[in-house]
Coordinates of C-alpha atoms in Angstrom, one line a residue:
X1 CA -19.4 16.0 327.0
X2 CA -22.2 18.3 329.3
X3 CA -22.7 22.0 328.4
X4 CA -23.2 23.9 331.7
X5 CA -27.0 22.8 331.7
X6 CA -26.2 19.5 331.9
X7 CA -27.3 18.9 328.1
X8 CA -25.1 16.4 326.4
X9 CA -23.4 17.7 323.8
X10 CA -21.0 15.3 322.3
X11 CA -19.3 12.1 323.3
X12 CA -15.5 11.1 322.5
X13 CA -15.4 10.3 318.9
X14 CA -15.4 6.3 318.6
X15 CA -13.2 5.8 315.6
X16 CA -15.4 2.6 314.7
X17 CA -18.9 4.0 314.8
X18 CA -18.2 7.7 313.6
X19 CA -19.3 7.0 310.4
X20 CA -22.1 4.7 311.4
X21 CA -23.1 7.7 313.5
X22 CA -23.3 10.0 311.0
X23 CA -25.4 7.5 308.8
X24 CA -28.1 7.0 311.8
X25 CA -28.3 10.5 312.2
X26 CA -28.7 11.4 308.4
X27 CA -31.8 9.0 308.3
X28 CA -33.4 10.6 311.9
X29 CA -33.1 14.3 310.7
X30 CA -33.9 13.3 307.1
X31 CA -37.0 11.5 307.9
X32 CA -38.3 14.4 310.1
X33 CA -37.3 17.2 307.3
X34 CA -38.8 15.7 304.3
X35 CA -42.0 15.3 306.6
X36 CA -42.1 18.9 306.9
X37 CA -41.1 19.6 303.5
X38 CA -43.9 17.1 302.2
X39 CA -46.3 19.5 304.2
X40 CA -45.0 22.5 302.7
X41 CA -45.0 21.4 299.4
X42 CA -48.9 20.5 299.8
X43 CA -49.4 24.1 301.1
X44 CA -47.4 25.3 298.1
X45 CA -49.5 23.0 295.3
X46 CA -53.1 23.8 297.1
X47 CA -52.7 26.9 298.7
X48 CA -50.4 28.8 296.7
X49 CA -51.0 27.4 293.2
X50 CA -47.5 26.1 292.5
X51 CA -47.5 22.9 290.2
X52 CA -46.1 20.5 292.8
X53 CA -43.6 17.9 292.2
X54 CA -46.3 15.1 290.4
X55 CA -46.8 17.5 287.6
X56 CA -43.3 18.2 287.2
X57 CA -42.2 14.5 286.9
X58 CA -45.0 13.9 284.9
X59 CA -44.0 16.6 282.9
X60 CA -40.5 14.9 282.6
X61 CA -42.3 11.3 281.9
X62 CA -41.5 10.0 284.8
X63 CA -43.3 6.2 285.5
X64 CA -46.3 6.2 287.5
X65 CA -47.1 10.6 287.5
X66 CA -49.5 11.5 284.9
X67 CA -48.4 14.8 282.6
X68 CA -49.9 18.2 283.2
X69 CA -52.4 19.7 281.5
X70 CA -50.9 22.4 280.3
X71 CA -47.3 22.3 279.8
X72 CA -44.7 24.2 282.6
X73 CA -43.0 27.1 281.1
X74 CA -41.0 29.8 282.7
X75 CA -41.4 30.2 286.1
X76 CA -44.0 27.7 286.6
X77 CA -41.4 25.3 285.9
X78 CA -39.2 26.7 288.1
X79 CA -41.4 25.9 291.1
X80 CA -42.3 22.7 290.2
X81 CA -37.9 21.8 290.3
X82 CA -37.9 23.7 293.0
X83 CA -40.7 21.4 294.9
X84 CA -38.8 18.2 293.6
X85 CA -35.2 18.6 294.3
X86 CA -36.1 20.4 297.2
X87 CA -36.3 16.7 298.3
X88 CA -32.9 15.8 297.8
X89 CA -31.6 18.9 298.7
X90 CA -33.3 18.7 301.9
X91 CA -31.5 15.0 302.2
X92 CA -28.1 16.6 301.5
X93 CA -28.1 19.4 303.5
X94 CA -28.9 17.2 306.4
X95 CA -26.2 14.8 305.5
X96 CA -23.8 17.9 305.6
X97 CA -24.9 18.6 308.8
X98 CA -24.4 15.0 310.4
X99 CA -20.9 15.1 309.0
X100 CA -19.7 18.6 310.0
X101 CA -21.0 17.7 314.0
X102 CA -19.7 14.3 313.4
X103 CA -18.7 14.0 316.9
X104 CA -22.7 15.1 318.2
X105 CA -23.7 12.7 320.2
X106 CA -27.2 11.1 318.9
X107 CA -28.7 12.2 322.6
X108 CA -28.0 15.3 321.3
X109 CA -29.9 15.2 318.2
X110 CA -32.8 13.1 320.1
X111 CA -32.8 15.9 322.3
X112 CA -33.1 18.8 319.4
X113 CA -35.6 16.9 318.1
X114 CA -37.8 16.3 320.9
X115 CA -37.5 19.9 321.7
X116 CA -39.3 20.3 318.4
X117 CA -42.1 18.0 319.1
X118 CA -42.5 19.7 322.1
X119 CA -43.2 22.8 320.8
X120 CA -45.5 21.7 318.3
X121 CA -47.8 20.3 321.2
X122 CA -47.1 23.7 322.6
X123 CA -48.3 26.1 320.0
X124 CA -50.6 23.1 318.9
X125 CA -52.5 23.6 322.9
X126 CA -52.7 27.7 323.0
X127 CA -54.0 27.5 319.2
X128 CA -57.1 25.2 320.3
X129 CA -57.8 27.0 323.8
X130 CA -57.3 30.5 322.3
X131 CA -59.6 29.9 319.5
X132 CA -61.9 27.8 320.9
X133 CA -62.9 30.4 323.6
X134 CA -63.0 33.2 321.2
X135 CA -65.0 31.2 318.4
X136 CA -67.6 30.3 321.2
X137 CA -67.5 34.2 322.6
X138 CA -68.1 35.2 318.7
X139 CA -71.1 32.4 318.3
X140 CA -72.8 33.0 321.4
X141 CA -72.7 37.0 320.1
X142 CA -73.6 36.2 316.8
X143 CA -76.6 33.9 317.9
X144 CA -78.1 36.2 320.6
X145 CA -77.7 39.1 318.8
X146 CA -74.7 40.7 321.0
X147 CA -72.6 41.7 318.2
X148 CA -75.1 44.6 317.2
X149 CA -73.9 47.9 319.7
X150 CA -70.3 47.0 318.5
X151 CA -70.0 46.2 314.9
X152 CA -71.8 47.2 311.0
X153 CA -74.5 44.3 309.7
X154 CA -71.5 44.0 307.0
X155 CA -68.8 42.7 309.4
X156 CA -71.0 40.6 311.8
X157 CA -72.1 39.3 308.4
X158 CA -68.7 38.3 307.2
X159 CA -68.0 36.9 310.4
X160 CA -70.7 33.9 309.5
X161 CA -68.9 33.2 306.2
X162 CA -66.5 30.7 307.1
X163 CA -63.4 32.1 305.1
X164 CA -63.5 35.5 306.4
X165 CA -63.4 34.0 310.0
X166 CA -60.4 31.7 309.4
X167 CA -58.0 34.8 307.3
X168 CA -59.6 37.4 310.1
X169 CA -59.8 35.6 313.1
X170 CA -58.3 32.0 313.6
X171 CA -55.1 33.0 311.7
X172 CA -54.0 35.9 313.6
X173 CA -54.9 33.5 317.1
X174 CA -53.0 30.9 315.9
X175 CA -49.8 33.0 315.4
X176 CA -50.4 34.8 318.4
X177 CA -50.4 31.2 320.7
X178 CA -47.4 30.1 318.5
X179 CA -45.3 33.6 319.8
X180 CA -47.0 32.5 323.7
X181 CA -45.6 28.8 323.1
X182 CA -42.3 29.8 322.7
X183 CA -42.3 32.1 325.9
X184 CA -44.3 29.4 327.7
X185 CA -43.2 26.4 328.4
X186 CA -45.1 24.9 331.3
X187 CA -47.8 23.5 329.3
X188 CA -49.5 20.9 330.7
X189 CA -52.3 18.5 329.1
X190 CA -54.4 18.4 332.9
X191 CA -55.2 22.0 331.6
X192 CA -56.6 21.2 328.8
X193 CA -58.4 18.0 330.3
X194 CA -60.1 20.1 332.9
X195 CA -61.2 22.9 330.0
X196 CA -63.1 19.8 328.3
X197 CA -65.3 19.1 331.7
X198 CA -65.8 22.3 332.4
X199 CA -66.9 23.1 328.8
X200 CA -69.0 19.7 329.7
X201 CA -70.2 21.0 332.6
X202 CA -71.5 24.2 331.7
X203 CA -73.8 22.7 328.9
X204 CA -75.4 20.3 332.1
X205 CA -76.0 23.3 334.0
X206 CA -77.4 25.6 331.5
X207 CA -79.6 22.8 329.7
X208 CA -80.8 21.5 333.0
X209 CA -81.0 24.8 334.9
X210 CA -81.4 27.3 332.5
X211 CA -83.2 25.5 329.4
X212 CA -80.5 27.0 327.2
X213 CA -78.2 24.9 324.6
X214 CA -77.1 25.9 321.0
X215 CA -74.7 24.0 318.9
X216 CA -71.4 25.6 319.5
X217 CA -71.5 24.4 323.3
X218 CA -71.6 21.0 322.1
X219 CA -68.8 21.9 319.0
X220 CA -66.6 23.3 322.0
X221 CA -66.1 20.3 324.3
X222 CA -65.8 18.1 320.9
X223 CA -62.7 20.6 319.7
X224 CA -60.9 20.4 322.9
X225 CA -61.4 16.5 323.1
X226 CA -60.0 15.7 319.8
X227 CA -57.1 18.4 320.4
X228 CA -56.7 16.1 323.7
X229 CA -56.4 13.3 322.5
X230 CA -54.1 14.1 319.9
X231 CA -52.0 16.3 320.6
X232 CA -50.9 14.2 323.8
X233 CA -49.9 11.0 321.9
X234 CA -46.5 12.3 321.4
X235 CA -46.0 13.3 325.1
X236 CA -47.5 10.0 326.2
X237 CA -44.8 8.1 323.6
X238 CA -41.6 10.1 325.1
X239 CA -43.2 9.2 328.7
X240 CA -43.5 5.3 328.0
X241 CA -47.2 6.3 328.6
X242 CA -48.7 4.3 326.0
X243 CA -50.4 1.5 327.2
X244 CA -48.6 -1.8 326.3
X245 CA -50.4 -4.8 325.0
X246 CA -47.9 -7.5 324.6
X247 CA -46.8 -10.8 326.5
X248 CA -43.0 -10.5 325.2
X249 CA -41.9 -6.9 325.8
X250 CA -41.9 -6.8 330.0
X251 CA -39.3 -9.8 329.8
X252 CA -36.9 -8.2 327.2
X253 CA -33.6 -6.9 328.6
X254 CA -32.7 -3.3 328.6
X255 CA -30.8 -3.9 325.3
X256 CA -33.9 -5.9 324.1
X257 CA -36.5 -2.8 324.7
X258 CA -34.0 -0.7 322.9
X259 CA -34.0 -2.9 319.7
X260 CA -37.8 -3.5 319.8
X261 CA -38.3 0.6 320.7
X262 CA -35.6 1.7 317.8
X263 CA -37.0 -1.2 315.3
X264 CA -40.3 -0.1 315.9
X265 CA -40.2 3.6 315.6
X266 CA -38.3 3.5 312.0
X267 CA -40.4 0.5 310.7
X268 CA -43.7 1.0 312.6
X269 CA -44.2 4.5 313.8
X270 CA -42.7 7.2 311.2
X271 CA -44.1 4.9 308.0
X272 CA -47.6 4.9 310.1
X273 CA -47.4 9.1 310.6
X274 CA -46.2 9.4 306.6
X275 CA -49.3 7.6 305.2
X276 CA -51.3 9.5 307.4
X277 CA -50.3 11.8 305.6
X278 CA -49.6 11.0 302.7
X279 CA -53.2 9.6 302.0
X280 CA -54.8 12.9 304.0
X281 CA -53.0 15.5 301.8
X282 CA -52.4 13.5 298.5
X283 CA -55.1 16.1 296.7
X284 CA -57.4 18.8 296.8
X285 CA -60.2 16.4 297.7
X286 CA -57.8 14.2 300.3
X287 CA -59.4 13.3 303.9
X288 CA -57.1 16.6 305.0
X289 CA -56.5 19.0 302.9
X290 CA -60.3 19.5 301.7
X291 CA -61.4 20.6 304.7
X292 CA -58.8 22.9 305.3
X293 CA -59.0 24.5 301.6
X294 CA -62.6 24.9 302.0
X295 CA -63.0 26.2 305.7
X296 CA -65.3 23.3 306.2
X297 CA -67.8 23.9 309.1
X298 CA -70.6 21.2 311.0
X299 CA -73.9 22.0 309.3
X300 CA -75.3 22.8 313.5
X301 CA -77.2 26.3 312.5
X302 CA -74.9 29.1 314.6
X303 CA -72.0 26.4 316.0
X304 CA -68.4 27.4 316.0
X305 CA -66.5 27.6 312.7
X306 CA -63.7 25.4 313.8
X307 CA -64.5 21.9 311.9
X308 CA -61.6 22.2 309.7
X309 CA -59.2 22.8 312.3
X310 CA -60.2 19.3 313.4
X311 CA -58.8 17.7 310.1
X312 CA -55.5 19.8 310.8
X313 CA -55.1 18.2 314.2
X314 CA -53.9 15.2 311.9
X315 CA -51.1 17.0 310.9
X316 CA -50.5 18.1 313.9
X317 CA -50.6 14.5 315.4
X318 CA -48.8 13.1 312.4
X319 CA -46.3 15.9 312.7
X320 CA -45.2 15.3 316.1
X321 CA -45.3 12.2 316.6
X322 CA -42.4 11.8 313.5
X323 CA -40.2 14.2 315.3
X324 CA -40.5 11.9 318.6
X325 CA -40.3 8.6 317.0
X326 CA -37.3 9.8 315.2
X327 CA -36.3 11.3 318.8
X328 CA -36.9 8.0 320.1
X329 CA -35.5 6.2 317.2
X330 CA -32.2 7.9 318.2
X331 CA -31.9 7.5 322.0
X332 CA -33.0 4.1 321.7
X333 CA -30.2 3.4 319.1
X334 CA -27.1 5.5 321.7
X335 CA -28.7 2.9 324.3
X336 CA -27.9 -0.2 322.0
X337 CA -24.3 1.2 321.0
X338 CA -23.7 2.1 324.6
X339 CA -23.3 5.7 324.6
X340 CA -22.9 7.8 327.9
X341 CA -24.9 10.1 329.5
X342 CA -28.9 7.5 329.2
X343 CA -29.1 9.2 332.4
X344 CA -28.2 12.8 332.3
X345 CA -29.9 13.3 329.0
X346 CA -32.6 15.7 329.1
X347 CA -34.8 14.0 326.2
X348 CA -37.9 15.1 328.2
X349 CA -39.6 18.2 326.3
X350 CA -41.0 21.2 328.4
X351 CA -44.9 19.9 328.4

């Protein structure tokens, strides 16, 4: 069934694959919810100082999770059951869901959740071009002495300590381009490819012309270029993009591809995304989350304070690309079990 827009909603319950339907989508949804709620809890146990869900099985003796140091009591303990049934309850409310829509179509779901992933690569684009230009305004200021007529020694002080920078002015940005990616939805990556050569250019011209170069120049093309090229992996998957290496693949029916594509994004691609990060945000000192916690910076003299943004572009790859390998996971699996509507589907997010 098509709502007005044309969006597949729900197809004529198939009395032999209801259930099986339900099951499928259970495992998509789940997989993409306890991702999130994985991230959350990190934020939670780093961020927040809540015991996390380690020291609360180890607490219980649990195999494998060593015990707190000091004992949860009260509402310390709280949290940390909180953090580790939120797990299952996450699971079950999802499972609740699937049954109550029973007759969704999984399109449907592949759709909602490529919506998602779309506007993670949304928010994820204005976040990088919104700080980056006013991290490199705020460095070029700082280092040429600009900053002076406008602000006390005091602030333009605390805007070189790195913490002060991130709470004062990345954070506010970044919710700012989150409220502009859900207004706009015409994103598209050639911006931000031609933001990287320009940014390239201009340090040609003004070290060739002008004799000038400091170090946030160089820190500005390398932010943009990493945001590049990974916040466009999960467009380039739900395109077919992704350059193909294989001998086997090109020859495969249609039915094939969608049993190699559905295989491959629940064995290959969401377990590759989860030990990303999994091994990036496993403790304070992980690949990830140090970085973040400490507002880590490039040791360049007066560059941009954006290093440890860079680490969160993992999540942000990781993130994204679980929502649109469950997305694909889905429509791949309606292909296989011959559900209508392959081509009215509007799978493709607004990027």
């Amino acid at each position: 069934m098509q709502n007005q827009a044309g969006v597949i909603e729900s197809v004529p319950e198939h009395k032999a694959g209801a259930t099986a339907d339900v099951l499928l989508r259970t495992f998509a949804v789940s997989a993409v919810a306890v991702t999130l709620l994985f991230i959350i809890n990190t934020v939670l146990t780093y961020w927040w100082a809540w015991p996390g869900p380690g020291a609360y099985l180890g607490q219980l003796g649990w195999f494998a999770f060593e015990p707190p140091d000091d004992l949860l009591t009260g509402g310390i303990y709280l949290q940390g059951a909180l953090q580790t049934f939120g797990y299952l309850g996450i699971v079950t409310m999802v499972a609740v869901y699937a049954t109550l829509t029973r007759r969704r179509s999984l399109r449907a779901d592949a759709q909602m959740l490529s919506a998602f992933s779309a506007y993670i690569i949304r928010a994820s684009f204005w976040i990088v071009v919104i700080v980056g230009l006013v991290d490199m305004l705020l460095s070029f200021m700082r280092v040429e002495d600009f900053l002076s007529p406008f602000m006390s020694e005091a602030l333009i002080s605390d805007l070189g300590r790195p913490a002060f920078r991130g709470y004062y002015v990345h954070y506010p940005l970044m919710i700012l381009a989150m409220v502009i990616a859900f207004f706009v939805r015409s994103v598209s990556f050639s911006w931000l490819a031609l933001l990287v050569v320009l940014a390239e250019v201009q340090i040609v011209l003004s070290r060739f012309v002008f004799s000038y170069e400091q170090a946030f120049m160089g820190d500005l093309v390398r932010f943009w270029y990493a945001a590049l090229f990974l916040f466009a992996s999960s467009h380039a998957l739900l395109h077919e993009a992704h350059v193909r290496v294989d001998v086997l693949y090109v020859h495969f029916s249609k039915r094939g591809k969608a049993w190699s594509n559905a295989l491959g994004s629940a064995l290959l691609g969401m377990p590759l995304c989860w030990t990303i990060l999994a091994t990036g945000m496993a403790g304070k000192g992980s690949s990830i989350t140090s970085p973040l916690l400490s507002f880590e910076i490039s040791q360049s003299g007066y560059g941009m304070y954006v290093k440890y943004l860079m680490a969160g572009f993992l999540i942000v790859f990781a993130l994204s690309m679980v929502f649109q390998f469950a997305a694909s996971f889905l429509s791949n699996v309606a292909d296989i079990r011959g559900e209508p509507g392959r081509d009215n589907a509007k799978l493709e997010p607004e990027v």
